[in-house]
PDB file of C-alpha atoms in Angstrom:
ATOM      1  CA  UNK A  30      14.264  23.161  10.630  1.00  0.00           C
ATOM      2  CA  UNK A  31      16.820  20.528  12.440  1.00  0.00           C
ATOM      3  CA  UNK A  32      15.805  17.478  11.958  1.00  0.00           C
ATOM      4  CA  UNK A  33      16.943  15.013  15.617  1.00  0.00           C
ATOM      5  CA  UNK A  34      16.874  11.611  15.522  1.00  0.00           C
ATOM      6  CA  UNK A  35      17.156   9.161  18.055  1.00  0.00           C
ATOM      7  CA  UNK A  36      19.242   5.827  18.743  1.00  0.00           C
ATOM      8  CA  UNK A  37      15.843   3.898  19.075  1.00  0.00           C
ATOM      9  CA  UNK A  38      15.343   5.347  15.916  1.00  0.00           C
ATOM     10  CA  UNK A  39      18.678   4.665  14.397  1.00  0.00           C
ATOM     11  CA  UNK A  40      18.052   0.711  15.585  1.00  0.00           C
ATOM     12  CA  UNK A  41      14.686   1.134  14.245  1.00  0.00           C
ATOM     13  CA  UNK A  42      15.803   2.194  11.041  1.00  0.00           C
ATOM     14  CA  UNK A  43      17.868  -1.121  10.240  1.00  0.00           C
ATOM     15  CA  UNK A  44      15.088  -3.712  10.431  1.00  0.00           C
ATOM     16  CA  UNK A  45      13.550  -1.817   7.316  1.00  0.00           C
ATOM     17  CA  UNK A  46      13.579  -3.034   3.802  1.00  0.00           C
ATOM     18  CA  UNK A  47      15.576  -0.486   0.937  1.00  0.00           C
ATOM     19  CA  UNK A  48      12.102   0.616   0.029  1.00  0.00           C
ATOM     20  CA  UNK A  49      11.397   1.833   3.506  1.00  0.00           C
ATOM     21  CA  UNK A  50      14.487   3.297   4.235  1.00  0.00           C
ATOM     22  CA  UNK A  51      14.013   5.358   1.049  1.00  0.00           C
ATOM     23  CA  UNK A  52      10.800   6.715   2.325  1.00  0.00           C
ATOM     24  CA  UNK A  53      12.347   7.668   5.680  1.00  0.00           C
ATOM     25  CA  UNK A  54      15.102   9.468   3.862  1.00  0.00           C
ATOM     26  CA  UNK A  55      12.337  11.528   1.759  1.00  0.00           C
ATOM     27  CA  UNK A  56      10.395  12.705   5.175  1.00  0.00           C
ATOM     28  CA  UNK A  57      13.980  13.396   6.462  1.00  0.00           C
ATOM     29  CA  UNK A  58      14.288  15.860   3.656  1.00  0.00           C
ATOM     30  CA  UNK A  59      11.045  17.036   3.093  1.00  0.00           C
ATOM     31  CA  UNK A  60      10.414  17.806   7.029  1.00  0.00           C
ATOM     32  CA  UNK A  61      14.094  19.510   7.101  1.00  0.00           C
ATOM     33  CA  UNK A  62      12.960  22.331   4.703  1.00  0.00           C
ATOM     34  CA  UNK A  63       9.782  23.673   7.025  1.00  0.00           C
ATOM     35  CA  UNK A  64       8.972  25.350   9.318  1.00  0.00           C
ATOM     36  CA  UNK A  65       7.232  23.860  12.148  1.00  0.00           C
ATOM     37  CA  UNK A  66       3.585  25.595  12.172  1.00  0.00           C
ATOM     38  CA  UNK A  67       3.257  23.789   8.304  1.00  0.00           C
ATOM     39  CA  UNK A  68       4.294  20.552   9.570  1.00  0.00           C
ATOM     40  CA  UNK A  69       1.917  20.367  11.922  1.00  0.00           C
ATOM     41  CA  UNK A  70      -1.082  21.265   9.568  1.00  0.00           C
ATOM     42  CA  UNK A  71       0.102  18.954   7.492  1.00  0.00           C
ATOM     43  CA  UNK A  72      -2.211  16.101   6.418  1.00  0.00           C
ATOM     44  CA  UNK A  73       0.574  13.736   6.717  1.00  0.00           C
ATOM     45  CA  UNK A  74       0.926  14.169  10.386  1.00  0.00           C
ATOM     46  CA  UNK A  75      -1.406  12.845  13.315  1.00  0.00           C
ATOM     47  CA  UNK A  76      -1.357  13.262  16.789  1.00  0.00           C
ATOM     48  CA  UNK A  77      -1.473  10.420  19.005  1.00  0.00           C
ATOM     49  CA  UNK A  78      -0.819  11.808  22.711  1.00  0.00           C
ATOM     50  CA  UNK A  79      -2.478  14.417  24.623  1.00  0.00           C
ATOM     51  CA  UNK A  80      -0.747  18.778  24.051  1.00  0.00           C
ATOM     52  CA  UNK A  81       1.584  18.437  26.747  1.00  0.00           C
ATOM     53  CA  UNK A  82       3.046  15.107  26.005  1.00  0.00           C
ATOM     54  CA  UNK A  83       3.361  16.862  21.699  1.00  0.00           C
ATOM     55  CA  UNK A  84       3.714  12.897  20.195  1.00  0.00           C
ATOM     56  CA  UNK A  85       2.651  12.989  16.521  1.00  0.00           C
ATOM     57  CA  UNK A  86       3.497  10.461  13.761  1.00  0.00           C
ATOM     58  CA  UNK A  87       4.192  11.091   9.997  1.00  0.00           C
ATOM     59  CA  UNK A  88       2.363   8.360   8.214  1.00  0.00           C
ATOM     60  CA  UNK A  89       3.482   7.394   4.337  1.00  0.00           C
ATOM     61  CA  UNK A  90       3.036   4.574   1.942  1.00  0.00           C
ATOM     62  CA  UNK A  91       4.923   2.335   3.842  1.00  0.00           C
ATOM     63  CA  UNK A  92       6.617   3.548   7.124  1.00  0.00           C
ATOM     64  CA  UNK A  93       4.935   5.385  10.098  1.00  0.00           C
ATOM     65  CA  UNK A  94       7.444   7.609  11.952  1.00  0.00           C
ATOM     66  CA  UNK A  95       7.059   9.013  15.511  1.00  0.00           C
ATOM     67  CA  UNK A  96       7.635  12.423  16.369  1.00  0.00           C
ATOM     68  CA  UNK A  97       7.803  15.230  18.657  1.00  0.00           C
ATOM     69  CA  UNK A  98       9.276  18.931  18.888  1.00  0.00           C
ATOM     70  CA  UNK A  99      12.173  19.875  21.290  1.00  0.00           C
ATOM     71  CA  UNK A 100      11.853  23.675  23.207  1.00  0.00           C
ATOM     72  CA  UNK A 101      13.640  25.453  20.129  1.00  0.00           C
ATOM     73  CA  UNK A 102      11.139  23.953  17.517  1.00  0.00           C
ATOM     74  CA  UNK A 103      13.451  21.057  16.388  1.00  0.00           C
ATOM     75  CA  UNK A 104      11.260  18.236  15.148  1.00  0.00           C
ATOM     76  CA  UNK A 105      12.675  14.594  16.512  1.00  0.00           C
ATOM     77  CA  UNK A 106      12.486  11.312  14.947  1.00  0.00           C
ATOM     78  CA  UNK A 107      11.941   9.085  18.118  1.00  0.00           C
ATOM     79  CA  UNK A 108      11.112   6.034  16.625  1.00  0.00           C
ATOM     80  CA  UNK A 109       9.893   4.183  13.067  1.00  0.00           C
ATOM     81  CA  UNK A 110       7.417   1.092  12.169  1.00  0.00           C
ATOM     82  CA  UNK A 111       6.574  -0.354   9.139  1.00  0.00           C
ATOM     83  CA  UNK A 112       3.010   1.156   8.651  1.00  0.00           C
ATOM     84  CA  UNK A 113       0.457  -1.411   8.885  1.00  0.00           C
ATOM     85  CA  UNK A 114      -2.420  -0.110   6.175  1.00  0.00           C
ATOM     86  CA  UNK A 115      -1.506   1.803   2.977  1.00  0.00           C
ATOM     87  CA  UNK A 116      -1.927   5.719   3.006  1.00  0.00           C
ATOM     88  CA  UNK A 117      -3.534   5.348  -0.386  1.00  0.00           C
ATOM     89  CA  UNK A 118      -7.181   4.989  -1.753  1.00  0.00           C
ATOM     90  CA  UNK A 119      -7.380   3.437  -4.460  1.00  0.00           C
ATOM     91  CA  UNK A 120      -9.190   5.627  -7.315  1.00  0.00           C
ATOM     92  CA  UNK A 121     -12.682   5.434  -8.323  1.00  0.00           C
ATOM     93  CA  UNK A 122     -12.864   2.826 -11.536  1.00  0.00           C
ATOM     94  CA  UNK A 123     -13.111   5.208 -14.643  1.00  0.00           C
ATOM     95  CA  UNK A 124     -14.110   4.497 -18.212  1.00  0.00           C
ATOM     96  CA  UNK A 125     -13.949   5.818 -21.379  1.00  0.00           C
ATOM     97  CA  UNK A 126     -11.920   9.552 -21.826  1.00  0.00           C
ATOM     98  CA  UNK A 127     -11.052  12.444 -19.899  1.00  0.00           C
ATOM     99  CA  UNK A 128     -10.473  15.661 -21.597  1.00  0.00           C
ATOM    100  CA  UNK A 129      -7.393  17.497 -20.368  1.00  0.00           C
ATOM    101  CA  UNK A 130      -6.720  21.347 -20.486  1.00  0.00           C
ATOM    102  CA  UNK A 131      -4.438  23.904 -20.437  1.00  0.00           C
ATOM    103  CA  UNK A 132      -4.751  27.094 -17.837  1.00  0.00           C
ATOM    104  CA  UNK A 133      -6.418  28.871 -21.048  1.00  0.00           C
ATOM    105  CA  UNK A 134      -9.015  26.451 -21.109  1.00  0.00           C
ATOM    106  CA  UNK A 135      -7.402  24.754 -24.577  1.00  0.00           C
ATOM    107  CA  UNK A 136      -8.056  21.131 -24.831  1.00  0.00           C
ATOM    108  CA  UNK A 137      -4.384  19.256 -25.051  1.00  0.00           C
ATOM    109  CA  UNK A 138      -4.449  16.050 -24.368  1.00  0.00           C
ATOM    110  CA  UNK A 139      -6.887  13.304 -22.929  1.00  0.00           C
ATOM    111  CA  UNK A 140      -6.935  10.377 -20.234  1.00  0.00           C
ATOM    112  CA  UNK A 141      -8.333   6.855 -22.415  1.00  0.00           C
ATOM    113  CA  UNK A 142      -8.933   5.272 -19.326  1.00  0.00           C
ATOM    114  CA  UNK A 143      -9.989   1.740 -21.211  1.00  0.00           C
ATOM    115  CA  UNK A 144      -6.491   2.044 -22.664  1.00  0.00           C
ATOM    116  CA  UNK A 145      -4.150   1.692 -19.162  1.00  0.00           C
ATOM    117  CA  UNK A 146      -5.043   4.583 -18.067  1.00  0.00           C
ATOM    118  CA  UNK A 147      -2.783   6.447 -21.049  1.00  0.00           C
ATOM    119  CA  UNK A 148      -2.494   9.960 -21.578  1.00  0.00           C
ATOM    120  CA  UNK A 149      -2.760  10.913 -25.323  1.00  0.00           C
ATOM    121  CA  UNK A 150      -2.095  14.229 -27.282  1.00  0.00           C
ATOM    122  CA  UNK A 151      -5.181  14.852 -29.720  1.00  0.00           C
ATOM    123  CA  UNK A 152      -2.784  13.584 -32.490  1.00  0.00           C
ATOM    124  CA  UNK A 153      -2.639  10.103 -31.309  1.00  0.00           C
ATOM    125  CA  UNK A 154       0.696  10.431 -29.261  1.00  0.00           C
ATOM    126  CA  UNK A 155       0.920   8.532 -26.109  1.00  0.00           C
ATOM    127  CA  UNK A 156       2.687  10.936 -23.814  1.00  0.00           C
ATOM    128  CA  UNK A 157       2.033   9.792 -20.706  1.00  0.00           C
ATOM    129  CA  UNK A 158       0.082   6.909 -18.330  1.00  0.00           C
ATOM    130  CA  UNK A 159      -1.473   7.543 -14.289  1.00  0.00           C
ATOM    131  CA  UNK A 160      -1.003   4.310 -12.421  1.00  0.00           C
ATOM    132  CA  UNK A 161      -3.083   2.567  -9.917  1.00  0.00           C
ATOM    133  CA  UNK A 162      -2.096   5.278  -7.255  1.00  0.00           C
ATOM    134  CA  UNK A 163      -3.051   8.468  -9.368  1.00  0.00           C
ATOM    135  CA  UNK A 164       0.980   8.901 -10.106  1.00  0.00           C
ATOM    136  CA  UNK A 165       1.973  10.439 -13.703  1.00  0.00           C
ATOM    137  CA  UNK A 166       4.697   8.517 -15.627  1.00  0.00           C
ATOM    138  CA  UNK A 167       5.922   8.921 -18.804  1.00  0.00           C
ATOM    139  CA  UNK A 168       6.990   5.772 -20.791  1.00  0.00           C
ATOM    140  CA  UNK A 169      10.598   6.779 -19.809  1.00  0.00           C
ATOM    141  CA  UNK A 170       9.766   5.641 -16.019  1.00  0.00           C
ATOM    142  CA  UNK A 171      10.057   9.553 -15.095  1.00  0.00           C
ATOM    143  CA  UNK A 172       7.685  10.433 -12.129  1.00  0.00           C
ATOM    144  CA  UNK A 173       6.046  13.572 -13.748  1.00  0.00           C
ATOM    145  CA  UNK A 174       3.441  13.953 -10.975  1.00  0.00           C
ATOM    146  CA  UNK A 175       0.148  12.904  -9.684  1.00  0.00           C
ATOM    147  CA  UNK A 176      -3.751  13.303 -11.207  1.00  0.00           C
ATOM    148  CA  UNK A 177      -6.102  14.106  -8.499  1.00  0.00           C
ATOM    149  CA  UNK A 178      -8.880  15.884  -7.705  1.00  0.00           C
ATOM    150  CA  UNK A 179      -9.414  16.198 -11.462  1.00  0.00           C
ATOM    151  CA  UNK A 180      -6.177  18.233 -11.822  1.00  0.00           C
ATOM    152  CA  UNK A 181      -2.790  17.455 -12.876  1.00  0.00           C
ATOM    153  CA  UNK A 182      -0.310  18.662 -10.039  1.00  0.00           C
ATOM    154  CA  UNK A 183       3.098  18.593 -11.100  1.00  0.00           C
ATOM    155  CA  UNK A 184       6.525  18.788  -7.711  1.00  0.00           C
ATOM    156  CA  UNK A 185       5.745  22.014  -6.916  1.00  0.00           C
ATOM    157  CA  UNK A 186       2.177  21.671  -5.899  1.00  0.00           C
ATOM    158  CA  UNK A 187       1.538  23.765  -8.730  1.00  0.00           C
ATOM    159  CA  UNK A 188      -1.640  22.936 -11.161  1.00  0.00           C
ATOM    160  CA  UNK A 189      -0.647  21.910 -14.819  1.00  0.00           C
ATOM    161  CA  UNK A 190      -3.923  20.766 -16.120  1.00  0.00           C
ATOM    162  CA  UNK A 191      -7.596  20.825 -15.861  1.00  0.00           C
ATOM    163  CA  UNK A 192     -10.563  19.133 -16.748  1.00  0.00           C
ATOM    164  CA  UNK A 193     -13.646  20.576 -17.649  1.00  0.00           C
ATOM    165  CA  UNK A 194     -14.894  20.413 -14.437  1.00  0.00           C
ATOM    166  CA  UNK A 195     -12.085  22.264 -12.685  1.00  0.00           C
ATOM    167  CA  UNK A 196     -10.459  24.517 -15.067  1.00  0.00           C
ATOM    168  CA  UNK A 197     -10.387  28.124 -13.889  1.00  0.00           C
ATOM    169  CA  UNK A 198     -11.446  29.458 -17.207  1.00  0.00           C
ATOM    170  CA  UNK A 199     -14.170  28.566 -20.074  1.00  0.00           C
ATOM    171  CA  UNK A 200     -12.796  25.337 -21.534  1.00  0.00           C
ATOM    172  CA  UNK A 201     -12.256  25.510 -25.686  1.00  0.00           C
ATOM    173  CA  UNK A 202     -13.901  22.726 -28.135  1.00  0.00           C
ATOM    174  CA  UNK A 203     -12.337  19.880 -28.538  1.00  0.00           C
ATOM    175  CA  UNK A 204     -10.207  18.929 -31.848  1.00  0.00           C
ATOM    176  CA  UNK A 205     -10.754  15.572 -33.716  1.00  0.00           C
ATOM    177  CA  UNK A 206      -8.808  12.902 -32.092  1.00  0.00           C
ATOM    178  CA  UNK A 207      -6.264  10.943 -34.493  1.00  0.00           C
ATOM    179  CA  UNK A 208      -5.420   7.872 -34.595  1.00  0.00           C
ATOM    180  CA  UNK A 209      -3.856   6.245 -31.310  1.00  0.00           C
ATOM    181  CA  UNK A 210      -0.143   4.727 -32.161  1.00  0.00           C
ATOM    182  CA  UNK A 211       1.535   2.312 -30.559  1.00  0.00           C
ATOM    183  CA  UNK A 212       2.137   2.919 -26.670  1.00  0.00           C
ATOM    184  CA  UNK A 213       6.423   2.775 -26.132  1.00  0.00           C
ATOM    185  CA  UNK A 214       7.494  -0.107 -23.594  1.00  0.00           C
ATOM    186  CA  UNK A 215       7.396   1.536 -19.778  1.00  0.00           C
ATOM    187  CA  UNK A 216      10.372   1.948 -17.935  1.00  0.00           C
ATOM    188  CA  UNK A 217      11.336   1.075 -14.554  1.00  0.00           C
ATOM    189  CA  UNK A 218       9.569   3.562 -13.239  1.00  0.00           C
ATOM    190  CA  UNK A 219      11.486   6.196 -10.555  1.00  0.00           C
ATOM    191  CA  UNK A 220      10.308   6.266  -6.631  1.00  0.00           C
ATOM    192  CA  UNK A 221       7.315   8.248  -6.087  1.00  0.00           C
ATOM    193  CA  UNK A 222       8.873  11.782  -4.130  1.00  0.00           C
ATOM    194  CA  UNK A 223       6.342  13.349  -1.755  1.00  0.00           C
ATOM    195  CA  UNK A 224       3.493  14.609  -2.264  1.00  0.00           C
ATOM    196  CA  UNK A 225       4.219  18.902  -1.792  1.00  0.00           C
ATOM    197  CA  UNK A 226       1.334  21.192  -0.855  1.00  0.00           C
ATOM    198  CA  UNK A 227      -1.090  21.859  -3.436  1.00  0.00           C
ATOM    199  CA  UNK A 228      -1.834  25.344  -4.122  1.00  0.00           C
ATOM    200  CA  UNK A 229      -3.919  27.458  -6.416  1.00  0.00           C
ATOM    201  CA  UNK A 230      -0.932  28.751  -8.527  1.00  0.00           C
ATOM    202  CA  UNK A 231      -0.544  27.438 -12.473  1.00  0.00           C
ATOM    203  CA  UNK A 232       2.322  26.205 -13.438  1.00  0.00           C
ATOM    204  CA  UNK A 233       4.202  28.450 -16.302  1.00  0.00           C
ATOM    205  CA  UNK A 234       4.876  25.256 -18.363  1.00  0.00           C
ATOM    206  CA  UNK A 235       2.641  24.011 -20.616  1.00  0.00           C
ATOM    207  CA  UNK A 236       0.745  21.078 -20.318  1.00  0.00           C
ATOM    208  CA  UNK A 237       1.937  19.318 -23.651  1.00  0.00           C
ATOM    209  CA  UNK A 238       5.744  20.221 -22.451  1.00  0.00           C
ATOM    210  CA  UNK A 239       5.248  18.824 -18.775  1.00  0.00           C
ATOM    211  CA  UNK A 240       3.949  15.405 -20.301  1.00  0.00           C
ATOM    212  CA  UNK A 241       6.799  15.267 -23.015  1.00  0.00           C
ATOM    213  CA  UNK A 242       9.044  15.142 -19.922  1.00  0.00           C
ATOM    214  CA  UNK A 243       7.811  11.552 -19.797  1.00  0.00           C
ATOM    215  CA  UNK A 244       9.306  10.580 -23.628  1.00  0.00           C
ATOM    216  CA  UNK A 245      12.507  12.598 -23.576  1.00  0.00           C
TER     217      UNK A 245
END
């Protein structure tokens, strides 16, 4: 799809902050490689005028950009704002651990949610940490993906790992749990890309290999 943009947007577009502009340039891209029937069930877009008029915006973290579609299906930036409430929830406050598995139901890793939120292998190696907006980082500041809906979802919308409550399969017994050593320093961590569609297909890497991605 052609992405159109116009010179109220183009004005629009220089009283944002880097941060902003960064976010613009990720809808730009991600909106540019759709088609137009999954844009518009997508969660991240709203209409706000009546059928005939066709206004929607595409709401993010911190910009809110309004939209329409031109007579060959062409979506059209018309105008951006700094969004005025974040897109976010903020997660339900968790304690103690979180068991996670594998597509085969084998138990690889675990969420110590009284230790930063850090993801551990069942030998005691911290892997991995989910931040305060269900992201996935490893300690080398590499976005791995996000934890929600008790499943780890990696780019692809595809599902990397399960808890108990939402594998697809009988979930194993869990090994003994070694002792925790010491958590590397985090990294500057990388922008947050969007969020793709999340869909029922696993993900052919393992888990333990998608959460090393975060100490390479």
């Amino acid at each position: 799809m052609k992405v159109l943009i116009t010179h109220q947007f183009n004005q629009a577009m220089l009283q944002l902050n880097t941060m902003q502009q960064q976010e613009v340039s990720s809808f730009y891209s991600f909106v540019s490689t759709m088609e137009k029937e999954d844009i518009l069930s997508s969660a991240l877009l709203t209409r706000i005028a009546s059928k005939e008029e066709g206004i929607y915006t595409l709401r993010g973290k911190h910009v809110r950009i309004f939209c329409t579609f031109d007579e060959q299906d062409n979506i059209l930036f018309l105008d951006v704002g700094v969004a005025t409430s974040p897109q976010f929830i903020q997660p339900e406050e968790k304690t103690g651990e979180t068991t996670l598995f594998g597509s085969k139901g084998d138990p690889k890793a675990y969420i110590a949610w009284d230790d930063e939120n850090t993801i551990y292998s069942f030998n005691g190696k911290p892997l991995a940490y989910i931040d305060e907006e269900l992201n996935i980082y490893g300690f080398n500041g590499k976005h791995l993906g996000w934890f929600e809906e008790d499943v780890v979802w990696n780019h692809q919308g595809q599902r990397v790992g399960f808890t108990s409550n939402t594998c697809p399969v009988y979930t194993q017994f869990e090994p003994f749990k070694g002792f925790k050593q010491f958590k590397p320093f985090k990294g500057f961590k990388q922008y947050a890309p969007f969020k793709p569609y999340k869909g029922t297909i696993a993900s052919q890497v393992p888990l333990l290999d998608f959460l090393e991605g975060g100490r390479s």
